[in-house]
């Protein structure tokens, strides 16, 4: 993870955002030597959210607390996908 002081980041913000967005590099913005914020790609956040959703599903399945699901045919209908 790259660390850069907020004061130095001001003049490089465009480049730092592009590095985070396209290079999937995490940029830590520091304030007096302490990490104050992170610049990360939206894809990284989406991947984390997906991983959390899968982990939650697996936990609920293991606990037996999933509840009723939605039949695949209904999911396909709602999404406008071709029925099999």
mmCIF file of N, CA, C and O in Angstrom:
data_model
loop_
_atom_site.group_PDB
_atom_site.id
_atom_site.type_symbol
_atom_site.label_atom_id
_atom_site.label_comp_id
_atom_site.label_asym_id
_atom_site.label_seq_id
_atom_site.Cartn_x
_atom_site.Cartn_y
_atom_site.Cartn_z
ATOM 1 N N UNK A 1 0.837 -1.160 0.000
ATOM 2 C CA UNK A 1 0.000 0.000 0.000
ATOM 3 C C UNK A 1 0.891 1.235 0.000
ATOM 4 O O UNK A 1 1.808 1.344 0.802
ATOM 5 N N UNK A 2 0.598 2.139 -0.911
ATOM 6 C CA UNK A 2 1.341 3.384 -0.999
ATOM 7 C C UNK A 2 0.777 4.375 0.008
ATOM 8 O O UNK A 2 -0.438 4.528 0.114
ATOM 9 N N UNK A 3 1.653 5.044 0.750
ATOM 10 C CA UNK A 3 1.215 6.067 1.699
ATOM 11 C C UNK A 3 1.720 7.417 1.228
ATOM 12 O O UNK A 3 2.866 7.544 0.785
ATOM 13 N N UNK A 4 0.850 8.405 1.343
ATOM 14 C CA UNK A 4 1.232 9.763 0.964
ATOM 15 C C UNK A 4 0.516 10.743 1.887
ATOM 16 O O UNK A 4 -0.651 10.550 2.235
ATOM 17 N N UNK A 5 1.242 11.766 2.297
ATOM 18 C CA UNK A 5 0.661 12.782 3.168
ATOM 19 C C UNK A 5 -0.425 13.550 2.414
ATOM 20 O O UNK A 5 -0.309 13.787 1.207
ATOM 21 N N UNK A 6 -1.474 13.915 3.128
ATOM 22 C CA UNK A 6 -2.569 14.671 2.507
ATOM 23 C C UNK A 6 -2.033 15.930 1.840
ATOM 24 O O UNK A 6 -2.444 16.271 0.724
ATOM 25 N N UNK A 7 -1.119 16.611 2.492
ATOM 26 C CA UNK A 7 -0.576 17.851 1.930
ATOM 27 C C UNK A 7 0.108 17.605 0.591
ATOM 28 O O UNK A 7 -0.013 18.411 -0.340
ATOM 29 N N UNK A 8 0.811 16.492 0.451
ATOM 30 C CA UNK A 8 1.483 16.154 -0.807
ATOM 31 C C UNK A 8 0.483 15.628 -1.833
ATOM 32 O O UNK A 8 0.668 15.794 -3.042
ATOM 33 N N UNK A 9 -0.581 15.003 -1.360
ATOM 34 C CA UNK A 9 -1.568 14.402 -2.271
ATOM 35 C C UNK A 9 -2.369 15.452 -3.031
ATOM 36 O O UNK A 9 -2.846 15.192 -4.136
ATOM 37 N N UNK A 10 -2.512 16.619 -2.464
ATOM 38 C CA UNK A 10 -3.322 17.669 -3.109
ATOM 39 C C UNK A 10 -2.885 17.911 -4.551
ATOM 40 O O UNK A 10 -3.709 17.968 -5.449
ATOM 41 N N UNK A 11 -1.606 18.029 -4.759
ATOM 42 C CA UNK A 11 -1.103 18.345 -6.099
ATOM 43 C C UNK A 11 -1.085 17.134 -7.028
ATOM 44 O O UNK A 11 -0.902 17.271 -8.227
ATOM 45 N N UNK A 12 -1.284 15.932 -6.466
ATOM 46 C CA UNK A 12 -1.223 14.698 -7.248
ATOM 47 C C UNK A 12 -2.557 13.956 -7.280
ATOM 48 O O UNK A 12 -2.613 12.799 -7.705
ATOM 49 N N UNK A 13 -3.627 14.602 -6.840
ATOM 50 C CA UNK A 13 -4.889 13.893 -6.634
ATOM 51 C C UNK A 13 -5.373 13.161 -7.881
ATOM 52 O O UNK A 13 -5.761 11.999 -7.810
ATOM 53 N N UNK A 14 -5.346 13.805 -9.026
ATOM 54 C CA UNK A 14 -5.797 13.166 -10.264
ATOM 55 C C UNK A 14 -5.026 11.886 -10.549
ATOM 56 O O UNK A 14 -5.614 10.846 -10.858
ATOM 57 N N UNK A 15 -3.719 11.943 -10.436
ATOM 58 C CA UNK A 15 -2.878 10.769 -10.682
ATOM 59 C C UNK A 15 -3.149 9.674 -9.655
ATOM 60 O O UNK A 15 -3.245 8.496 -10.000
ATOM 61 N N UNK A 16 -3.301 10.059 -8.396
ATOM 62 C CA UNK A 16 -3.555 9.080 -7.345
ATOM 63 C C UNK A 16 -4.890 8.373 -7.551
ATOM 64 O O UNK A 16 -4.989 7.156 -7.390
ATOM 65 N N UNK A 17 -5.906 9.121 -7.931
ATOM 66 C CA UNK A 17 -7.220 8.530 -8.182
ATOM 67 C C UNK A 17 -7.141 7.563 -9.353
ATOM 68 O O UNK A 17 -7.682 6.457 -9.297
ATOM 69 N N UNK A 18 -6.457 7.950 -10.412
ATOM 70 C CA UNK A 18 -6.311 7.055 -11.573
ATOM 71 C C UNK A 18 -5.551 5.781 -11.200
ATOM 72 O O UNK A 18 -5.917 4.687 -11.623
ATOM 73 N N UNK A 19 -4.521 5.908 -10.386
ATOM 74 C CA UNK A 19 -3.765 4.725 -9.949
ATOM 75 C C UNK A 19 -4.658 3.783 -9.141
ATOM 76 O O UNK A 19 -4.600 2.566 -9.312
ATOM 77 N N UNK A 20 -5.486 4.345 -8.281
ATOM 78 C CA UNK A 20 -6.386 3.517 -7.480
ATOM 79 C C UNK A 20 -7.470 2.895 -8.354
ATOM 80 O O UNK A 20 -7.778 1.709 -8.226
ATOM 81 N N UNK A 21 -8.028 3.672 -9.256
ATOM 82 C CA UNK A 21 -9.153 3.204 -10.073
ATOM 83 C C UNK A 21 -8.729 2.179 -11.107
ATOM 84 O O UNK A 21 -9.405 1.172 -11.295
ATOM 85 N N UNK A 22 -7.620 2.430 -11.775
ATOM 86 C CA UNK A 22 -7.241 1.574 -12.900
ATOM 87 C C UNK A 22 -6.169 0.551 -12.545
ATOM 88 O O UNK A 22 -6.129 -0.529 -13.129
ATOM 89 N N UNK A 23 -5.324 0.873 -11.609
ATOM 90 C CA UNK A 23 -4.250 -0.040 -11.250
ATOM 91 C C UNK A 23 -4.583 -0.894 -10.049
ATOM 92 O O UNK A 23 -3.775 -1.704 -9.623
ATOM 93 N N UNK A 24 -5.786 -0.690 -9.500
ATOM 94 C CA UNK A 24 -6.214 -1.415 -8.302
ATOM 95 C C UNK A 24 -5.182 -1.291 -7.187
ATOM 96 O O UNK A 24 -4.984 -2.208 -6.393
ATOM 97 N N UNK A 25 -4.542 -0.134 -7.137
ATOM 98 C CA UNK A 25 -3.565 0.153 -6.092
ATOM 99 C C UNK A 25 -4.302 0.870 -4.951
ATOM 100 O O UNK A 25 -5.141 1.723 -5.198
ATOM 101 N N UNK A 26 -4.013 0.496 -3.735
ATOM 102 C CA UNK A 26 -4.588 1.196 -2.594
ATOM 103 C C UNK A 26 -3.632 2.303 -2.181
ATOM 104 O O UNK A 26 -2.444 2.063 -1.968
ATOM 105 N N UNK A 27 -4.177 3.509 -2.083
ATOM 106 C CA UNK A 27 -3.390 4.674 -1.697
ATOM 107 C C UNK A 27 -3.875 5.117 -0.321
ATOM 108 O O UNK A 27 -5.057 5.417 -0.137
ATOM 109 N N UNK A 28 -2.974 5.141 0.650
ATOM 110 C CA UNK A 28 -3.318 5.596 1.997
ATOM 111 C C UNK A 28 -2.940 7.065 2.125
ATOM 112 O O UNK A 28 -1.794 7.436 1.891
ATOM 113 N N UNK A 29 -3.916 7.882 2.476
ATOM 114 C CA UNK A 29 -3.666 9.297 2.718
ATOM 115 C C UNK A 29 -3.410 9.466 4.207
ATOM 116 O O UNK A 29 -4.228 9.066 5.036
ATOM 117 N N UNK A 30 -2.256 10.045 4.526
ATOM 118 C CA UNK A 30 -1.886 10.171 5.936
ATOM 119 C C UNK A 30 -1.988 11.612 6.411
ATOM 120 O O UNK A 30 -1.807 12.557 5.647
ATOM 121 N N UNK A 31 -2.303 11.727 7.687
ATOM 122 C CA UNK A 31 -2.382 13.036 8.341
ATOM 123 C C UNK A 31 -1.511 12.943 9.584
ATOM 124 O O UNK A 31 -1.809 12.153 10.493
ATOM 125 N N UNK A 32 -0.422 13.677 9.587
ATOM 126 C CA UNK A 32 0.547 13.629 10.688
ATOM 127 C C UNK A 32 1.037 12.207 10.943
ATOM 128 O O UNK A 32 1.148 11.748 12.073
ATOM 129 N N UNK A 33 1.272 11.463 9.850
ATOM 130 C CA UNK A 33 1.834 10.125 9.941
ATOM 131 C C UNK A 33 0.841 9.003 10.189
ATOM 132 O O UNK A 33 1.224 7.844 10.225
ATOM 133 N N UNK A 34 -0.429 9.350 10.356
ATOM 134 C CA UNK A 34 -1.454 8.332 10.606
ATOM 135 C C UNK A 34 -2.376 8.230 9.395
ATOM 136 O O UNK A 34 -2.765 9.253 8.817
ATOM 137 N N UNK A 35 -2.737 7.009 9.021
ATOM 138 C CA UNK A 35 -3.635 6.820 7.886
ATOM 139 C C UNK A 35 -4.990 7.433 8.231
ATOM 140 O O UNK A 35 -5.611 7.082 9.239
ATOM 141 N N UNK A 36 -5.431 8.372 7.371
ATOM 142 C CA UNK A 36 -6.701 9.067 7.599
ATOM 143 C C UNK A 36 -7.785 8.593 6.637
ATOM 144 O O UNK A 36 -8.964 8.623 6.967
ATOM 145 N N UNK A 37 -7.379 8.152 5.447
ATOM 146 C CA UNK A 37 -8.343 7.710 4.445
ATOM 147 C C UNK A 37 -7.621 6.851 3.423
ATOM 148 O O UNK A 37 -6.388 6.879 3.311
ATOM 149 N N UNK A 38 -8.424 6.072 2.685
ATOM 150 C CA UNK A 38 -7.868 5.222 1.635
ATOM 151 C C UNK A 38 -8.537 5.543 0.312
ATOM 152 O O UNK A 38 -9.748 5.758 0.258
ATOM 153 N N UNK A 39 -7.748 5.540 -0.748
ATOM 154 C CA UNK A 39 -8.275 5.599 -2.106
ATOM 155 C C UNK A 39 -8.190 4.183 -2.651
ATOM 156 O O UNK A 39 -7.110 3.601 -2.712
ATOM 157 N N UNK A 40 -9.337 3.624 -3.000
ATOM 158 C CA UNK A 40 -9.377 2.273 -3.553
ATOM 159 C C UNK A 40 -10.294 2.249 -4.764
ATOM 160 O O UNK A 40 -11.209 3.058 -4.892
ATOM 161 N N UNK A 41 -10.078 1.288 -5.621
ATOM 162 C CA UNK A 41 -10.903 1.105 -6.799
ATOM 163 C C UNK A 41 -12.307 0.692 -6.385
ATOM 164 O O UNK A 41 -12.471 -0.119 -5.465
ATOM 165 N N UNK A 42 -13.334 1.184 -7.066
ATOM 166 C CA UNK A 42 -14.687 0.713 -6.788
ATOM 167 C C UNK A 42 -14.791 -0.805 -6.952
ATOM 168 O O UNK A 42 -15.556 -1.454 -6.241
ATOM 169 N N UNK A 43 -14.014 -1.375 -7.847
ATOM 170 C CA UNK A 43 -14.048 -2.821 -8.064
ATOM 171 C C UNK A 43 -13.594 -3.574 -6.817
ATOM 172 O O UNK A 43 -14.111 -4.635 -6.503
ATOM 173 N N UNK A 44 -12.635 -3.020 -6.099
ATOM 174 C CA UNK A 44 -12.163 -3.649 -4.865
ATOM 175 C C UNK A 44 -13.306 -3.704 -3.850
ATOM 176 O O UNK A 44 -13.535 -4.735 -3.211
ATOM 177 N N UNK A 45 -14.050 -2.622 -3.730
ATOM 178 C CA UNK A 45 -15.177 -2.578 -2.798
ATOM 179 C C UNK A 45 -16.258 -3.563 -3.235
ATOM 180 O O UNK A 45 -16.813 -4.300 -2.409
ATOM 181 N N UNK A 46 -16.556 -3.603 -4.529
ATOM 182 C CA UNK A 46 -17.556 -4.550 -5.035
ATOM 183 C C UNK A 46 -17.130 -5.992 -4.758
ATOM 184 O O UNK A 46 -17.950 -6.820 -4.355
ATOM 185 N N UNK A 47 -15.857 -6.294 -4.961
ATOM 186 C CA UNK A 47 -15.349 -7.643 -4.691
ATOM 187 C C UNK A 47 -15.486 -7.995 -3.208
ATOM 188 O O UNK A 47 -15.854 -9.119 -2.856
ATOM 189 N N UNK A 48 -15.194 -7.024 -2.328
ATOM 190 C CA UNK A 48 -15.339 -7.260 -0.896
ATOM 191 C C UNK A 48 -16.797 -7.489 -0.511
ATOM 192 O O UNK A 48 -17.110 -8.374 0.287
ATOM 193 N N UNK A 49 -17.690 -6.685 -1.087
ATOM 194 C CA UNK A 49 -19.116 -6.859 -0.807
ATOM 195 C C UNK A 49 -19.600 -8.229 -1.273
ATOM 196 O O UNK A 49 -20.387 -8.882 -0.575
ATOM 197 N N UNK A 50 -19.148 -8.656 -2.448
ATOM 198 C CA UNK A 50 -19.507 -9.987 -2.954
ATOM 199 C C UNK A 50 -19.001 -11.077 -2.012
ATOM 200 O O UNK A 50 -19.720 -12.025 -1.696
ATOM 201 N N UNK A 51 -17.754 -10.946 -1.580
ATOM 202 C CA UNK A 51 -17.170 -11.947 -0.685
ATOM 203 C C UNK A 51 -17.926 -11.991 0.646
ATOM 204 O O UNK A 51 -18.164 -13.074 1.194
ATOM 205 N N UNK A 52 -18.319 -10.830 1.148
ATOM 206 C CA UNK A 52 -19.098 -10.794 2.390
ATOM 207 C C UNK A 52 -20.464 -11.451 2.209
ATOM 208 O O UNK A 52 -20.935 -12.173 3.100
ATOM 209 N N UNK A 53 -21.104 -11.200 1.072
ATOM 210 C CA UNK A 53 -22.416 -11.800 0.806
ATOM 211 C C UNK A 53 -22.302 -13.322 0.733
ATOM 212 O O UNK A 53 -23.143 -14.046 1.281
ATOM 213 N N UNK A 54 -21.266 -13.820 0.073
ATOM 214 C CA UNK A 54 -21.066 -15.269 -0.034
ATOM 215 C C UNK A 54 -20.785 -15.855 1.350
ATOM 216 O O UNK A 54 -21.350 -16.894 1.719
ATOM 217 N N UNK A 55 -19.945 -15.200 2.129
ATOM 218 C CA UNK A 55 -19.631 -15.689 3.475
ATOM 219 C C UNK A 55 -20.882 -15.698 4.348
ATOM 220 O O UNK A 55 -21.111 -16.644 5.112
ATOM 221 N N UNK A 56 -21.716 -14.664 4.230
ATOM 222 C CA UNK A 56 -22.957 -14.614 5.000
ATOM 223 C C UNK A 56 -23.896 -15.741 4.585
ATOM 224 O O UNK A 56 -24.518 -16.393 5.430
ATOM 225 N N UNK A 57 -23.999 -15.971 3.279
ATOM 226 C CA UNK A 57 -24.832 -17.067 2.778
ATOM 227 C C UNK A 57 -24.340 -18.399 3.333
ATOM 228 O O UNK A 57 -25.134 -19.207 3.819
ATOM 229 N N UNK A 58 -23.037 -18.633 3.278
ATOM 230 C CA UNK A 58 -22.473 -19.898 3.763
ATOM 231 C C UNK A 58 -22.705 -20.060 5.263
ATOM 232 O O UNK A 58 -23.006 -21.156 5.742
ATOM 233 N N UNK A 59 -22.593 -18.967 6.017
ATOM 234 C CA UNK A 59 -22.844 -19.015 7.456
ATOM 235 C C UNK A 59 -24.298 -19.379 7.731
ATOM 236 O O UNK A 59 -24.590 -20.260 8.544
ATOM 237 N N UNK A 60 -25.217 -18.686 7.042
ATOM 238 C CA UNK A 60 -26.638 -18.961 7.256
ATOM 239 C C UNK A 60 -27.002 -20.384 6.833
ATOM 240 O O UNK A 60 -27.814 -21.039 7.483
ATOM 241 N N UNK A 61 -26.377 -20.866 5.765
ATOM 242 C CA UNK A 61 -26.627 -22.238 5.315
ATOM 243 C C UNK A 61 -26.155 -23.235 6.366
ATOM 244 O O UNK A 61 -26.859 -24.197 6.698
ATOM 245 N N UNK A 62 -24.955 -22.997 6.920
ATOM 246 C CA UNK A 62 -24.410 -23.888 7.943
ATOM 247 C C UNK A 62 -25.263 -23.875 9.208
ATOM 248 O O UNK A 62 -25.407 -24.896 9.882
ATOM 249 N N UNK A 63 -25.831 -22.715 9.525
ATOM 250 C CA UNK A 63 -26.683 -22.590 10.716
ATOM 251 C C UNK A 63 -28.097 -23.113 10.470
ATOM 252 O O UNK A 63 -28.864 -23.273 11.404
ATOM 253 N N UNK A 64 -28.428 -23.312 9.193
ATOM 254 C CA UNK A 64 -29.781 -23.745 8.856
ATOM 255 C C UNK A 64 -30.799 -22.630 8.944
ATOM 256 O O UNK A 64 -31.986 -22.870 9.173
ATOM 257 N N UNK A 65 -30.358 -21.393 8.752
ATOM 258 C CA UNK A 65 -31.256 -20.238 8.881
ATOM 259 C C UNK A 65 -31.492 -19.514 7.559
ATOM 260 O O UNK A 65 -31.834 -18.334 7.555
ATOM 261 N N UNK A 66 -31.335 -20.205 6.441
ATOM 262 C CA UNK A 66 -31.485 -19.564 5.135
ATOM 263 C C UNK A 66 -32.910 -19.117 4.850
ATOM 264 O O UNK A 66 -33.127 -18.083 4.230
ATOM 265 N N UNK A 67 -33.888 -19.879 5.264
ATOM 266 C CA UNK A 67 -35.264 -19.533 4.941
ATOM 267 C C UNK A 67 -35.597 -19.954 3.522
ATOM 268 O O UNK A 67 -34.829 -20.643 2.845
ATOM 269 N N UNK A 68 -36.778 -19.551 3.075
ATOM 270 C CA UNK A 68 -37.230 -19.923 1.740
ATOM 271 C C UNK A 68 -36.457 -19.144 0.682
ATOM 272 O O UNK A 68 -36.202 -17.956 0.833
ATOM 273 N N UNK A 69 -36.121 -19.837 -0.400
ATOM 274 C CA UNK A 69 -35.432 -19.203 -1.518
ATOM 275 C C UNK A 69 -36.413 -18.843 -2.617
ATOM 276 O O UNK A 69 -37.630 -18.984 -2.470
ATOM 277 N N UNK A 70 -35.897 -18.374 -3.715
ATOM 278 C CA UNK A 70 -36.700 -18.039 -4.892
ATOM 279 C C UNK A 70 -36.350 -19.053 -5.968
ATOM 280 O O UNK A 70 -35.166 -19.235 -6.276
ATOM 281 N N UNK A 71 -37.333 -19.711 -6.542
ATOM 282 C CA UNK A 71 -37.037 -20.684 -7.597
ATOM 283 C C UNK A 71 -36.296 -20.028 -8.764
ATOM 284 O O UNK A 71 -36.553 -18.853 -9.101
ATOM 285 N N UNK A 72 -35.379 -20.767 -9.379
ATOM 286 C CA UNK A 72 -34.570 -20.246 -10.485
ATOM 287 C C UNK A 72 -35.447 -19.710 -11.607
ATOM 288 O O UNK A 72 -35.129 -18.676 -12.203
ATOM 289 N N UNK A 73 -36.543 -20.374 -11.914
ATOM 290 C CA UNK A 73 -37.435 -19.904 -12.978
ATOM 291 C C UNK A 73 -37.957 -18.504 -12.668
ATOM 292 O O UNK A 73 -38.061 -17.649 -13.555
ATOM 293 N N UNK A 74 -38.255 -18.231 -11.398
ATOM 294 C CA UNK A 74 -38.742 -16.900 -11.001
ATOM 295 C C UNK A 74 -37.633 -15.861 -11.102
ATOM 296 O O UNK A 74 -37.853 -14.732 -11.544
ATOM 297 N N UNK A 75 -36.432 -16.240 -10.719
ATOM 298 C CA UNK A 75 -35.286 -15.329 -10.846
ATOM 299 C C UNK A 75 -35.081 -14.965 -12.310
ATOM 300 O O UNK A 75 -34.917 -13.797 -12.661
ATOM 301 N N UNK A 76 -35.102 -15.968 -13.184
ATOM 302 C CA UNK A 76 -34.921 -15.725 -14.621
ATOM 303 C C UNK A 76 -36.026 -14.807 -15.145
ATOM 304 O O UNK A 76 -35.767 -13.899 -15.921
ATOM 305 N N UNK A 77 -37.265 -15.038 -14.703
ATOM 306 C CA UNK A 77 -38.382 -14.213 -15.156
ATOM 307 C C UNK A 77 -38.187 -12.761 -14.720
ATOM 308 O O UNK A 77 -38.319 -11.842 -15.515
ATOM 309 N N UNK A 78 -37.820 -12.572 -13.464
ATOM 310 C CA UNK A 78 -37.620 -11.213 -12.931
ATOM 311 C C UNK A 78 -36.487 -10.482 -13.635
ATOM 312 O O UNK A 78 -36.523 -9.266 -13.801
ATOM 313 N N UNK A 79 -35.472 -11.217 -14.035
ATOM 314 C CA UNK A 79 -34.319 -10.614 -14.714
ATOM 315 C C UNK A 79 -34.512 -10.523 -16.224
ATOM 316 O O UNK A 79 -33.654 -9.980 -16.917
ATOM 317 N N UNK A 80 -35.628 -11.051 -16.702
ATOM 318 C CA UNK A 80 -35.885 -11.015 -18.135
ATOM 319 C C UNK A 80 -34.994 -11.946 -18.924
ATOM 320 O O UNK A 80 -34.707 -11.685 -20.096
ATOM 321 N N UNK A 81 -34.545 -13.019 -18.293
ATOM 322 C CA UNK A 81 -33.686 -13.989 -18.974
ATOM 323 C C UNK A 81 -34.511 -15.094 -19.610
ATOM 324 O O UNK A 81 -35.646 -15.359 -19.190
ATOM 325 N N UNK A 82 -33.930 -15.724 -20.595
ATOM 326 C CA UNK A 82 -34.581 -16.829 -21.283
ATOM 327 C C UNK A 82 -34.836 -17.981 -20.314
ATOM 328 O O UNK A 82 -33.962 -18.348 -19.545
ATOM 329 N N UNK A 83 -36.049 -18.528 -20.366
ATOM 330 C CA UNK A 83 -36.386 -19.680 -19.531
ATOM 331 C C UNK A 83 -35.754 -20.923 -20.126
ATOM 332 O O UNK A 83 -35.706 -21.075 -21.338
ATOM 333 N N UNK A 84 -35.292 -21.811 -19.303
ATOM 334 C CA UNK A 84 -34.681 -23.062 -19.781
ATOM 335 C C UNK A 84 -35.721 -24.136 -19.836
ATOM 336 O O UNK A 84 -36.645 -24.229 -19.148
#
